[in-house]
XYZ file of C-alpha atoms in Angstrom:
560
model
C 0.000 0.000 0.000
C 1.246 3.461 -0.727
C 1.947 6.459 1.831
C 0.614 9.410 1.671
C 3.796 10.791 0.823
C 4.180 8.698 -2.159
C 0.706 10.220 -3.237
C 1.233 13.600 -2.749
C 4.355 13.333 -4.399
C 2.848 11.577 -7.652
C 0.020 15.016 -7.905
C 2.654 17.242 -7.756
C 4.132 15.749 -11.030
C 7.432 13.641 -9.348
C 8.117 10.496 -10.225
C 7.398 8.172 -6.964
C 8.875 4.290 -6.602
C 5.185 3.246 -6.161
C 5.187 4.886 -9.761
C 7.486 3.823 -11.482
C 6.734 0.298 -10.552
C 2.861 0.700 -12.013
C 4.694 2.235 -14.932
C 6.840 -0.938 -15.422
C 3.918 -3.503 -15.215
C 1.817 -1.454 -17.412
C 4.793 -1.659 -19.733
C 5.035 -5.387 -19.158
C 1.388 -5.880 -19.860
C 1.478 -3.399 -23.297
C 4.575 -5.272 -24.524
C 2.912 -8.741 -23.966
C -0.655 -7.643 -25.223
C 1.011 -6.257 -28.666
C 3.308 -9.491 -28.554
C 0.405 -11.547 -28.270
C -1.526 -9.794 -31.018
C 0.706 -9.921 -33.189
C 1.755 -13.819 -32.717
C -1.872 -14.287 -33.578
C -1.904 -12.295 -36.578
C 1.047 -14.460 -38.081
C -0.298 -17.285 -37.177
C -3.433 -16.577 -39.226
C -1.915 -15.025 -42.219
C -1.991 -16.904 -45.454
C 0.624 -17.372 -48.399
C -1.081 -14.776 -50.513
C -1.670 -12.507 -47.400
C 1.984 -12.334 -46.589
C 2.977 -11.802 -50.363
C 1.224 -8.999 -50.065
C 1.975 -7.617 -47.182
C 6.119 -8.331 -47.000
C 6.603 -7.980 -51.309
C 9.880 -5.757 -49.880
C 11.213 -8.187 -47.175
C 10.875 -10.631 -50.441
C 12.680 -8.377 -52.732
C 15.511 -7.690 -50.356
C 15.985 -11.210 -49.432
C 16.094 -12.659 -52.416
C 19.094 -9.856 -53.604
C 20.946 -10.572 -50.423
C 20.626 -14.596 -50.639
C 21.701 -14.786 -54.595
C 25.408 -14.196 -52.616
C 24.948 -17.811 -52.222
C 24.953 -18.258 -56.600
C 28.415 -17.159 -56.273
C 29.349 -20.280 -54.114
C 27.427 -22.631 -56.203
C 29.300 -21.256 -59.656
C 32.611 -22.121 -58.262
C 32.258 -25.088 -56.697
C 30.376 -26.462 -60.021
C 34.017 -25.420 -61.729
C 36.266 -26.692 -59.542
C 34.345 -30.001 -59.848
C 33.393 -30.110 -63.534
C 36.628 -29.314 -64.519
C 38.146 -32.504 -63.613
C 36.483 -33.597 -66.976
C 37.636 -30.175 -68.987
C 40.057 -31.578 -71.391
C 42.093 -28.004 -71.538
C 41.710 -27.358 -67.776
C 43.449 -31.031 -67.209
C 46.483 -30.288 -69.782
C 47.105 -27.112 -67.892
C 47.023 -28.387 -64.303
C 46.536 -32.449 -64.923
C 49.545 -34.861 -65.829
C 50.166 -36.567 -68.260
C 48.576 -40.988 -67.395
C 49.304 -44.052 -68.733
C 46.197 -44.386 -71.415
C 47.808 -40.776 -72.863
C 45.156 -38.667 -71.334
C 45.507 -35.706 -68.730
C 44.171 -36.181 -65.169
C 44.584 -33.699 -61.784
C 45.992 -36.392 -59.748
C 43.093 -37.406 -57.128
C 45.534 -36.025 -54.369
C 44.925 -32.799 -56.243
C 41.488 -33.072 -57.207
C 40.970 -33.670 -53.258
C 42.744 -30.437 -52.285
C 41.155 -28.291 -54.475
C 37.625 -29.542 -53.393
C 38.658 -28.987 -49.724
C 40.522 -25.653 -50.253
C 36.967 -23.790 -50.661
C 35.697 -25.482 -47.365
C 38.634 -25.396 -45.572
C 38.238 -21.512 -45.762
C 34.765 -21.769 -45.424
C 35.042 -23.243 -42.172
C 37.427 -19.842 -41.173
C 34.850 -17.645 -42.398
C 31.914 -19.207 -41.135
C 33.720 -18.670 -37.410
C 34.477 -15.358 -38.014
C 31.235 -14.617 -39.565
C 30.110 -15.520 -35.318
C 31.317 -12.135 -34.054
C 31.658 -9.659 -37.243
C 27.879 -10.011 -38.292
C 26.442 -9.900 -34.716
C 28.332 -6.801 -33.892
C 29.048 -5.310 -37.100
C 25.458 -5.991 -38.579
C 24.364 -8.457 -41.428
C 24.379 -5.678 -44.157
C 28.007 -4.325 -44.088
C 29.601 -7.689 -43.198
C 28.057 -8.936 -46.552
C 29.342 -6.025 -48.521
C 32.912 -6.385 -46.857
C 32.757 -10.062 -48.074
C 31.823 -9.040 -51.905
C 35.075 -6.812 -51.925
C 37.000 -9.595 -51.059
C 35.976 -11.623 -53.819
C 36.724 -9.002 -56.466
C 40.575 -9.194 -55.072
C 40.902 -12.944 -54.720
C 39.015 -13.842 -57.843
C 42.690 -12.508 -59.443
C 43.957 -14.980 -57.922
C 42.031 -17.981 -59.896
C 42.180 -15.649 -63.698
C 46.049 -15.443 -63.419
C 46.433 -18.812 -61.544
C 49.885 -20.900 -62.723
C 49.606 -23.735 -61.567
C 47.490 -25.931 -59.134
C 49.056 -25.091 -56.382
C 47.713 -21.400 -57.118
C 44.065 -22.271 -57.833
C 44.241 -24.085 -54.277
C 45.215 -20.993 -52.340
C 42.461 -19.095 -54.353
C 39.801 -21.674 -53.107
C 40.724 -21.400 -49.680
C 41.108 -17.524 -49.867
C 37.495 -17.212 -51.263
C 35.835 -20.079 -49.049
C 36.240 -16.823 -46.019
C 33.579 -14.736 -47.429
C 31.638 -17.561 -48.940
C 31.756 -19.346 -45.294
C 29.879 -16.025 -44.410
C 27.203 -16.112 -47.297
C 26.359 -19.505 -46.012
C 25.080 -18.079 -42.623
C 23.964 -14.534 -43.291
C 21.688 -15.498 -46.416
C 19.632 -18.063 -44.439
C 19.719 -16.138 -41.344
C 18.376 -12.648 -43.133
C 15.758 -14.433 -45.201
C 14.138 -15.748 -41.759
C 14.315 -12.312 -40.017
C 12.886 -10.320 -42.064
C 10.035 -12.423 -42.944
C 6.607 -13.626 -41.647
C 6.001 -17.262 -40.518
C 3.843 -17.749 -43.473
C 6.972 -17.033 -45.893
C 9.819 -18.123 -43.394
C 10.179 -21.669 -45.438
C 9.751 -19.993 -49.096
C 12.365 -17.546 -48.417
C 15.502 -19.810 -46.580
C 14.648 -22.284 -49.230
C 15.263 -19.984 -52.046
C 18.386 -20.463 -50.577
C 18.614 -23.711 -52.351
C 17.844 -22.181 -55.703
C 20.610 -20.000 -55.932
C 22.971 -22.932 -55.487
C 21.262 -24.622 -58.306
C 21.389 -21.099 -60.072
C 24.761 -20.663 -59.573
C 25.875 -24.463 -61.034
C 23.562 -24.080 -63.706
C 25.685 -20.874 -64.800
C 28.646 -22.390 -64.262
C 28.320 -25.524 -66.177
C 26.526 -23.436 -68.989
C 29.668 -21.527 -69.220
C 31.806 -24.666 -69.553
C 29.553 -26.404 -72.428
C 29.878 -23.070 -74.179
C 34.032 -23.314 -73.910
C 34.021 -26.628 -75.933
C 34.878 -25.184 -79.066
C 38.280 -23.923 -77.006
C 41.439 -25.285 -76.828
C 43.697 -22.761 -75.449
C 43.960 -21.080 -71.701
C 40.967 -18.793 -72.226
C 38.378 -22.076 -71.850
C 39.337 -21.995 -68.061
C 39.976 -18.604 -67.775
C 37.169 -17.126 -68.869
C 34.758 -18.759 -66.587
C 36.944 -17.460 -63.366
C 37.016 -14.285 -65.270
C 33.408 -14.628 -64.939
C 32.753 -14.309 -61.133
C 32.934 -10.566 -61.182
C 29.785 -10.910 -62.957
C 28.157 -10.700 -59.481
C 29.390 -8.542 -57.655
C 28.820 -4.857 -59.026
C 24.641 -5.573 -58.785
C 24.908 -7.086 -55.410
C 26.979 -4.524 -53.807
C 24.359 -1.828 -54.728
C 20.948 -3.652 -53.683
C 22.884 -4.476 -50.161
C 24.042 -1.131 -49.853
C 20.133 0.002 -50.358
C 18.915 -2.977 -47.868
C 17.600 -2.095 -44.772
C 19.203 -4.065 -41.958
C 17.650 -7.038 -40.496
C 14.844 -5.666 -37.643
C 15.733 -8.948 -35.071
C 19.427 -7.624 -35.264
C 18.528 -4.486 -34.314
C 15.961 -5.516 -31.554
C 18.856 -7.650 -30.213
C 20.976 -4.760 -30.050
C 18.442 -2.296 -28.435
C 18.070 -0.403 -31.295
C 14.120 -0.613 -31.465
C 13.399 2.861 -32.889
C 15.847 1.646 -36.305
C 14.189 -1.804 -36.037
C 11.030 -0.494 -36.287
C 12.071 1.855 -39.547
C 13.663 -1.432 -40.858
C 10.335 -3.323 -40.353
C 8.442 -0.863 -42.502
C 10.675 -0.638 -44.918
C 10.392 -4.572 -45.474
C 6.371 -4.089 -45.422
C 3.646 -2.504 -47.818
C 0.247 -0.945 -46.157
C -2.293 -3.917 -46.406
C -5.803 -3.726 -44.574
C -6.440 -6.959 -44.908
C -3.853 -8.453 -42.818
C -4.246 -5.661 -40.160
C -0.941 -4.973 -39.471
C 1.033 -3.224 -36.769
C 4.294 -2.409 -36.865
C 4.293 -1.972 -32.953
C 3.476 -4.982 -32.107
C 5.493 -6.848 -34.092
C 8.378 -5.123 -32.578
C 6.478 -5.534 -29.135
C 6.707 -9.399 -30.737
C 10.488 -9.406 -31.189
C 11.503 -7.876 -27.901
C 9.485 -10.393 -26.106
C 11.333 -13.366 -27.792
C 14.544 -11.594 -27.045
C 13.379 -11.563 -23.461
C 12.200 -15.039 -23.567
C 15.130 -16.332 -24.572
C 17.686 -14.475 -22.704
C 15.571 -16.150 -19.379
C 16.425 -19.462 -21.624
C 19.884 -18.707 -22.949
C 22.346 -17.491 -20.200
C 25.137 -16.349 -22.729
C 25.700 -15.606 -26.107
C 28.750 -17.171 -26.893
C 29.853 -20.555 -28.938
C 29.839 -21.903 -25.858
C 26.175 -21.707 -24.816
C 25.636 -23.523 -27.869
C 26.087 -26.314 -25.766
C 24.378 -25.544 -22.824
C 21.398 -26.760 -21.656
C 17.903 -26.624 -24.269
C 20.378 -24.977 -26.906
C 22.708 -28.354 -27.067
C 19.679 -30.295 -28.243
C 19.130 -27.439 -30.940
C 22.800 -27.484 -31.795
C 22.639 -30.771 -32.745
C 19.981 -30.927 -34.419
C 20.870 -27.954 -36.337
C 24.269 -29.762 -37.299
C 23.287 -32.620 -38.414
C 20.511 -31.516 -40.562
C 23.447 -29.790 -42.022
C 26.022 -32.905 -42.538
C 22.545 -35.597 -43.654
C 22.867 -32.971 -46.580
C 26.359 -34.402 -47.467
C 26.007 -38.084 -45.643
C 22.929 -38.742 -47.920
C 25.068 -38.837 -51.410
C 25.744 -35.169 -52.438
C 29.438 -35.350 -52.416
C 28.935 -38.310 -54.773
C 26.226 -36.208 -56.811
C 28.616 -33.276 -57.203
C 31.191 -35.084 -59.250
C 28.653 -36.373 -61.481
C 30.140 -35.205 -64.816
C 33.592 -37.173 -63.609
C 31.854 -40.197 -62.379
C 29.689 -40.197 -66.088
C 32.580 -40.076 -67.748
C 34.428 -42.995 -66.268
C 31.311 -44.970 -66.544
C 31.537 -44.910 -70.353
C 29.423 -41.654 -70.791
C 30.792 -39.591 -74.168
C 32.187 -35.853 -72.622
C 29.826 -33.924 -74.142
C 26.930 -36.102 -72.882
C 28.158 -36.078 -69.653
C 28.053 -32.434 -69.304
C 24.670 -32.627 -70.670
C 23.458 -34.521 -67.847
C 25.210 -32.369 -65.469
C 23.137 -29.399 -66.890
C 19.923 -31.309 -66.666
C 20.918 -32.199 -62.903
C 21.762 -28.721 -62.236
C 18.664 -26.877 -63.402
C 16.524 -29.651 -61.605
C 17.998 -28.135 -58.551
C 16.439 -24.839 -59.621
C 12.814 -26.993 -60.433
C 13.113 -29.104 -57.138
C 13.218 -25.985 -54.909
C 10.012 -24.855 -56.901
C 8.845 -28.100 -56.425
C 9.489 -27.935 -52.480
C 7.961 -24.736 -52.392
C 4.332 -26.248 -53.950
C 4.529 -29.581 -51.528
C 5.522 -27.099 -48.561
C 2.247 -24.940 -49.956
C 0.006 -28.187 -49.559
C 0.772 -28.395 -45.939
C 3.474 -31.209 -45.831
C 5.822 -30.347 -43.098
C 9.726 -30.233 -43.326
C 10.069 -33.314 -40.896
C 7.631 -35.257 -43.780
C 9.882 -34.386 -46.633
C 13.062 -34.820 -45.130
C 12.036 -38.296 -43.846
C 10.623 -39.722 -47.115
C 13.406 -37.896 -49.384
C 16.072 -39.228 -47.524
C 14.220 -43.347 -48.303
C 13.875 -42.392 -51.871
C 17.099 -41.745 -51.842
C 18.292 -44.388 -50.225
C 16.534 -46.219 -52.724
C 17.987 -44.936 -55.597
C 21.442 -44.871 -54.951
C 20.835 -48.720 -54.189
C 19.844 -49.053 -57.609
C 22.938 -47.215 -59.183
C 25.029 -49.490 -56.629
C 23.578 -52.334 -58.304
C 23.810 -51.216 -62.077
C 28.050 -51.840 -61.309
C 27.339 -55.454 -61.994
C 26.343 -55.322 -65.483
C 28.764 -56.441 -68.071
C 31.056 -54.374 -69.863
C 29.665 -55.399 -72.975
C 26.986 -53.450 -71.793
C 28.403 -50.691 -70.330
C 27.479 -47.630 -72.266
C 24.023 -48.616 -71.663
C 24.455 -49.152 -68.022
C 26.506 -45.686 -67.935
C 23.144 -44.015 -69.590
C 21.033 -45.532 -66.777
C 23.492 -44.775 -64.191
C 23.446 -40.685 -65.621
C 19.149 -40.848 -66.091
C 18.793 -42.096 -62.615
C 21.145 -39.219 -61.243
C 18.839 -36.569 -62.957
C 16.220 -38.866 -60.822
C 18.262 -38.600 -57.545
C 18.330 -35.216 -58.438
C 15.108 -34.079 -58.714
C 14.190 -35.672 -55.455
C 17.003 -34.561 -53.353
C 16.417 -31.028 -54.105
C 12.353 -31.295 -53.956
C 13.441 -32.650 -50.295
C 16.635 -32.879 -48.095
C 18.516 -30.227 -50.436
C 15.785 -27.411 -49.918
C 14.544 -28.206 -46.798
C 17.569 -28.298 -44.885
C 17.575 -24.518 -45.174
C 14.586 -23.602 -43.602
C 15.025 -25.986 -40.781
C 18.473 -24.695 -39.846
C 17.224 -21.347 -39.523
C 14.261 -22.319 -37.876
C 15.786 -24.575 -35.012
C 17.853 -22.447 -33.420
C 17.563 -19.282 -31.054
C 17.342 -15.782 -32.223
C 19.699 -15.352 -29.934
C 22.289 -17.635 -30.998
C 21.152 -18.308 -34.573
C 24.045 -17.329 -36.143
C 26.568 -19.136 -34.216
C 24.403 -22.366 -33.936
C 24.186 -22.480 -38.010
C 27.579 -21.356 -38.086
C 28.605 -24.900 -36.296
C 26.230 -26.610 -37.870
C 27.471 -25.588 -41.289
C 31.296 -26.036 -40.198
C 30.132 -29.500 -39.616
C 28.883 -29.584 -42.753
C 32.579 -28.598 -44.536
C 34.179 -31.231 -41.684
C 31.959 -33.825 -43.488
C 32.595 -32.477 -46.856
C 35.499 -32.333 -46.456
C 36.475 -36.146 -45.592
C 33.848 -37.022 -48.317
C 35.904 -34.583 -50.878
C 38.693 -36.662 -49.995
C 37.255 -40.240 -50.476
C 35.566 -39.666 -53.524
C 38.147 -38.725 -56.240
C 39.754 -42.318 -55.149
C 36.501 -44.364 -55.168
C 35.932 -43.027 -59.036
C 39.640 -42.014 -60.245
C 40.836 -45.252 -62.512
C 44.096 -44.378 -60.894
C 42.632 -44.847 -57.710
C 40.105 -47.167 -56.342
C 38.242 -47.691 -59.452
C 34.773 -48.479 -57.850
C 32.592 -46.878 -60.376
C 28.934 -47.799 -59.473
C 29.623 -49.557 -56.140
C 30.612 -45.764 -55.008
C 27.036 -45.869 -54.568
C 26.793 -48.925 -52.221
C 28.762 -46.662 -49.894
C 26.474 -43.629 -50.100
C 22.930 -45.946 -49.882
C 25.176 -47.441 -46.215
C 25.310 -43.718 -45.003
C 22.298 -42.595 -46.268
C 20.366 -45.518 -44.285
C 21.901 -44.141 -40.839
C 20.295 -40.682 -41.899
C 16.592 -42.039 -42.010
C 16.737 -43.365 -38.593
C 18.246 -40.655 -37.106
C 15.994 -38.417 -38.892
C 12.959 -40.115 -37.371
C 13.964 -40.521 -33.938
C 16.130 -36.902 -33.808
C 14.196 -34.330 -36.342
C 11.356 -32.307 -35.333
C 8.450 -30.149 -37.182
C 8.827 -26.379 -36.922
C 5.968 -25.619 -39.578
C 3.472 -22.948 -38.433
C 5.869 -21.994 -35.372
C 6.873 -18.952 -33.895
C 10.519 -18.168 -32.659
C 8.824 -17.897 -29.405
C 6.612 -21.352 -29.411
C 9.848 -23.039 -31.063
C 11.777 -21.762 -27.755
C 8.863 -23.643 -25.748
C 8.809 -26.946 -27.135
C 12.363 -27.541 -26.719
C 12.431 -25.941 -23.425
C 9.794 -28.457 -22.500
C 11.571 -31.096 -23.989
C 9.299 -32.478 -26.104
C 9.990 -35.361 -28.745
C 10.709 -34.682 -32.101
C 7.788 -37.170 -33.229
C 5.127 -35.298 -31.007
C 6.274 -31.765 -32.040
C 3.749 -31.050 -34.040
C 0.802 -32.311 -31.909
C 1.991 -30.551 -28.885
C 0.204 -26.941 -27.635
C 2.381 -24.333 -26.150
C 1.720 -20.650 -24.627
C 4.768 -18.918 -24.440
C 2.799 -15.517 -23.340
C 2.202 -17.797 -19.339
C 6.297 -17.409 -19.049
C 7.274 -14.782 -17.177
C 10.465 -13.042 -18.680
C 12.877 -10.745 -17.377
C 11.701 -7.490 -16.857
C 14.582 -5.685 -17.680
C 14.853 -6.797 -21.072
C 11.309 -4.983 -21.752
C 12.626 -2.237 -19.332
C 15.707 -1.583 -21.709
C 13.248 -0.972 -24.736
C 10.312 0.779 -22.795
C 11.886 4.345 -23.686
C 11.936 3.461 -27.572
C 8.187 1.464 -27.624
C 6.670 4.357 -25.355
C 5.825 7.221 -28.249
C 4.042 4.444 -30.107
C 2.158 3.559 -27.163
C 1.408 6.902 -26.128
C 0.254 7.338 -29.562
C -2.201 4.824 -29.467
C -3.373 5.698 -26.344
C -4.644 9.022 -27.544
């Protein structure tokens, strides 16, 4: 009960304890009403609704994740060129049948080089990004590329090329977090999966450009057929640089940073007026300052570290290997499918041609995810069922090694036609999805750094899988040919049952409710079943105190 000092003091116009604290639960109660109201609002908006109401936040996130294209070009290179007759005379030696071949030693370096500095960025990426913001990190990273992408146009020798892959893997280790992480910040829950899984298509966007190039080199025979398509990964970078620049910064970044007036300015920027969907830009700040409270009560730290700690180690696995299942499942063997054609008995310039089909099916399969994803099948569903189709497949191809070599042109045709086939369903399933579940999974808090792991696990695997699988297909090597695929159908086998016992479903979830379920500990199988409120937590008043100066005008304004 209050003294009559305390009242007297509060008509005369001074601020009074007894005050202050009715100020502070008022401002508890107005951040969780507008939090509240706003959780609802996403929860009912539709596909078409969102479209409408976030076409910006889809503009800008699509500009900012085609950094990712820039990745997938290279990497298609580097692997493609293995079966580049000039590219092998340059850096290749000379073999026993009178061909040219980058020794497998080589061929395993240069594959790793790229994640190998990918790894380095992707730590770095941590700290820079969450202090420096996601916008000027990216930009940072594009000027890098212009200055090693020298490096590769006037490269000698392999040893050259190798430092140019591992110089360029830093900013593209960056790309691999800040794309996914951007596209589900600045979007609603209805376009959350659309949006990390367009991810996806700028891989296949980027391959597809790259192994376009190299069919169009076939008619060369001197150092421009290799040089040109390195020459060609400034392409990028001029457009990029300017629809960053023009970007507005990601509005969860800001929150996290107490900067609620800019992440409110951001949020509008990233929205168009829409009656329909009734929205507030209040209250979906009111929305992200309540998560960030929720989950600091959750989350003690933000450090690598607390990654591991408690609820968060759960995500942080999960998060990982959803990440390494992409690599574990057969698409280290997938990515050297123009060099594993051609040893099967496939012609060159087929073999390319089957590597273009496979690449632009990535581009279809994300489409594809997109219209399944649209008809209410949940990422858990399609991960789950990909990964046995895949399994299947890749059985198959195992299985076409025992056909005769009287036959083996034939059986090399099958081999490439059910590729295209692995293709298409990898990327209508564990290819896209992957990317909205490993932004989904983990805390606003520590989303960056938990992806960041979780994609360094990814290289780790990629890395040893670089490394075995120039010597299962290299002649010189291990010669398996199609058995390579036995191997990949072994691994791919251990995927589907961890995927059932380890994966949950984040469709329809809010950052908040996503917090809940794993801080309740619920089973990925009954994820989707399960009911959570996180609006009966209580959550640490001074979070919402450290933002009650910036939400107050809006309030006020409301009020009156």
């Amino acid at each position: 009960m209050s003294s009559p000092g305390d009242t007297i003091e509060a008509k005369g116009g001074h601020s009074s304890p007894v005050n202050d604290e009715l100020k502070t639960n008022d401002k508890m109660r107005e951040t969780i009403r507008n939090a509240k109201a706003a959780t609802e609002k996403e929860h009912n908006m539709t596909l078409w609704q969102g479209i409408k109401l976030y076409p910006k936040a889809i503009g800008w996130s699509v500009i900012i994740s085609t950094c990712i294209a820039m990745e997938g070009y290279d990497i298609c290179l580097v692997n493609n060129f293995y079966a580049f007759p000039p590219f092998n005379e340059k850096y290749g030696v000379l073999t026993d049948d009178g061909s040219y071949q980058v020794p497998a030693p080589w061929q395993a370096g240069l594959s790793n080089g790229a994640q190998v500095g990918e790894i380095i960025g992707l730590f770095i990426n941590g700290w820079v990004s969450e202090r420096f913001g996601y916008r000027y990190t990216v930009m940072a990273c594009l000027l890098l590329i212009a200055c090693f992408t020298t490096i590769f146009f006037t490269a000698q020798n392999v040893g050259h090329l190798l430092a140019a892959e591992i110089l360029c893997g830093i900013p593209w280790g960056v790309f691999q977090t800040l794309t996914i992480t951007y596209a589900s910040e600045v979007c609603p829950v209805a376009l959350r999966g659309y949006l990390t899984t367009y991810v996806n298509a700028c891989w296949g966007l980027g391959q597809l450009i790259g192994i376009g190039v190299i069919k169009s080199m076939f008619s060369r025979d001197d150092q421009w057929a290799y040089r040109i398509p390195y020459a060609l990964q400034w392409m990028w970078i001029p457009g990029l640089l300017v629809g960053i620049f023009l970007a507005p910064e990601s509005p969860w970044w800001l929150v996290r940073r107490g900067r609620v007036d800019e992440a409110k300015k951001a949020l509008l920027r990233l929205t168009s007026t829409n009656r329909e969907t009734d929205f507030d830009a209040d209250e979906t700040v009111a929305m992200m300052v309540h998560t960030t409270a929720l989950e600091e009560k959750i989350t003690t730290g933000a450090g690598y570290l607390d990654c591991f700690k408690g609820t968060d180690l759960r995500r942080t696995e999960i998060v990982c290997m959803c990440w390494a299942i992409q690599n574990l499942s057969g698409n280290a063997f997938s990515n050297y499918s123009t060099y594993f054609l051609t040893q099967a008995g496939v012609p060159d310039s087929e073999a390319y041609s089957f590597a273009l089909g496979q690449y632009a099916i990535n581009i279809v399969g994300t489409i594809g995810a997109w219209f399944l994803m649209s008809r209410g099948i949940g990422r858990r569903s399609l991960y789950l069922y990909g990964l046995c189709a895949l399994f299947t497949m890749l059985f198959v191809m195992g299985c076409l090694g025992f056909v005769s070599e009287s036959n083996r042109d034939q059986a090399g045709l099958a081999t490439g036609s059910l590729m295209i086939v692995w293709a298409m369903c990898y990327q209508l399933t564990v290819g896209t999805v992957c990317y909205s579940l490993v932004a989904e999974l983990s805390t606003r808090r520590l989303q960056i750094k938990t992806v960041v792991l979780g994609r360094n696990l990814y290289n780790v695997v990629g890395i040893i899988t670089n490394v075995l699988t120039p010597y299962m297909i290299n002649p010189s090597a291990w010669g398996w040919s199609n058995f390579t695929a036995f191997f990949w159908a072994g691994l791919c086998f251990c995927c589907i049952i961890y995927t059932y016992f380890r994966i949950p479903e984040p469709r329809g979830r809010t950052f908040a409710e996503l917090d809940m379920l794993f801080e309740q500990k619920i089973s990925a199988r009954n994820f989707a079943k399960t009911e959570v409120d996180p609006f009966a937590e209580t959550v640490d008043e001074g979070v919402i105190n450290r933002h009650k100066d910036s939400l107050a005008p809006s309030y006020t304004e409301k009020a009156s």
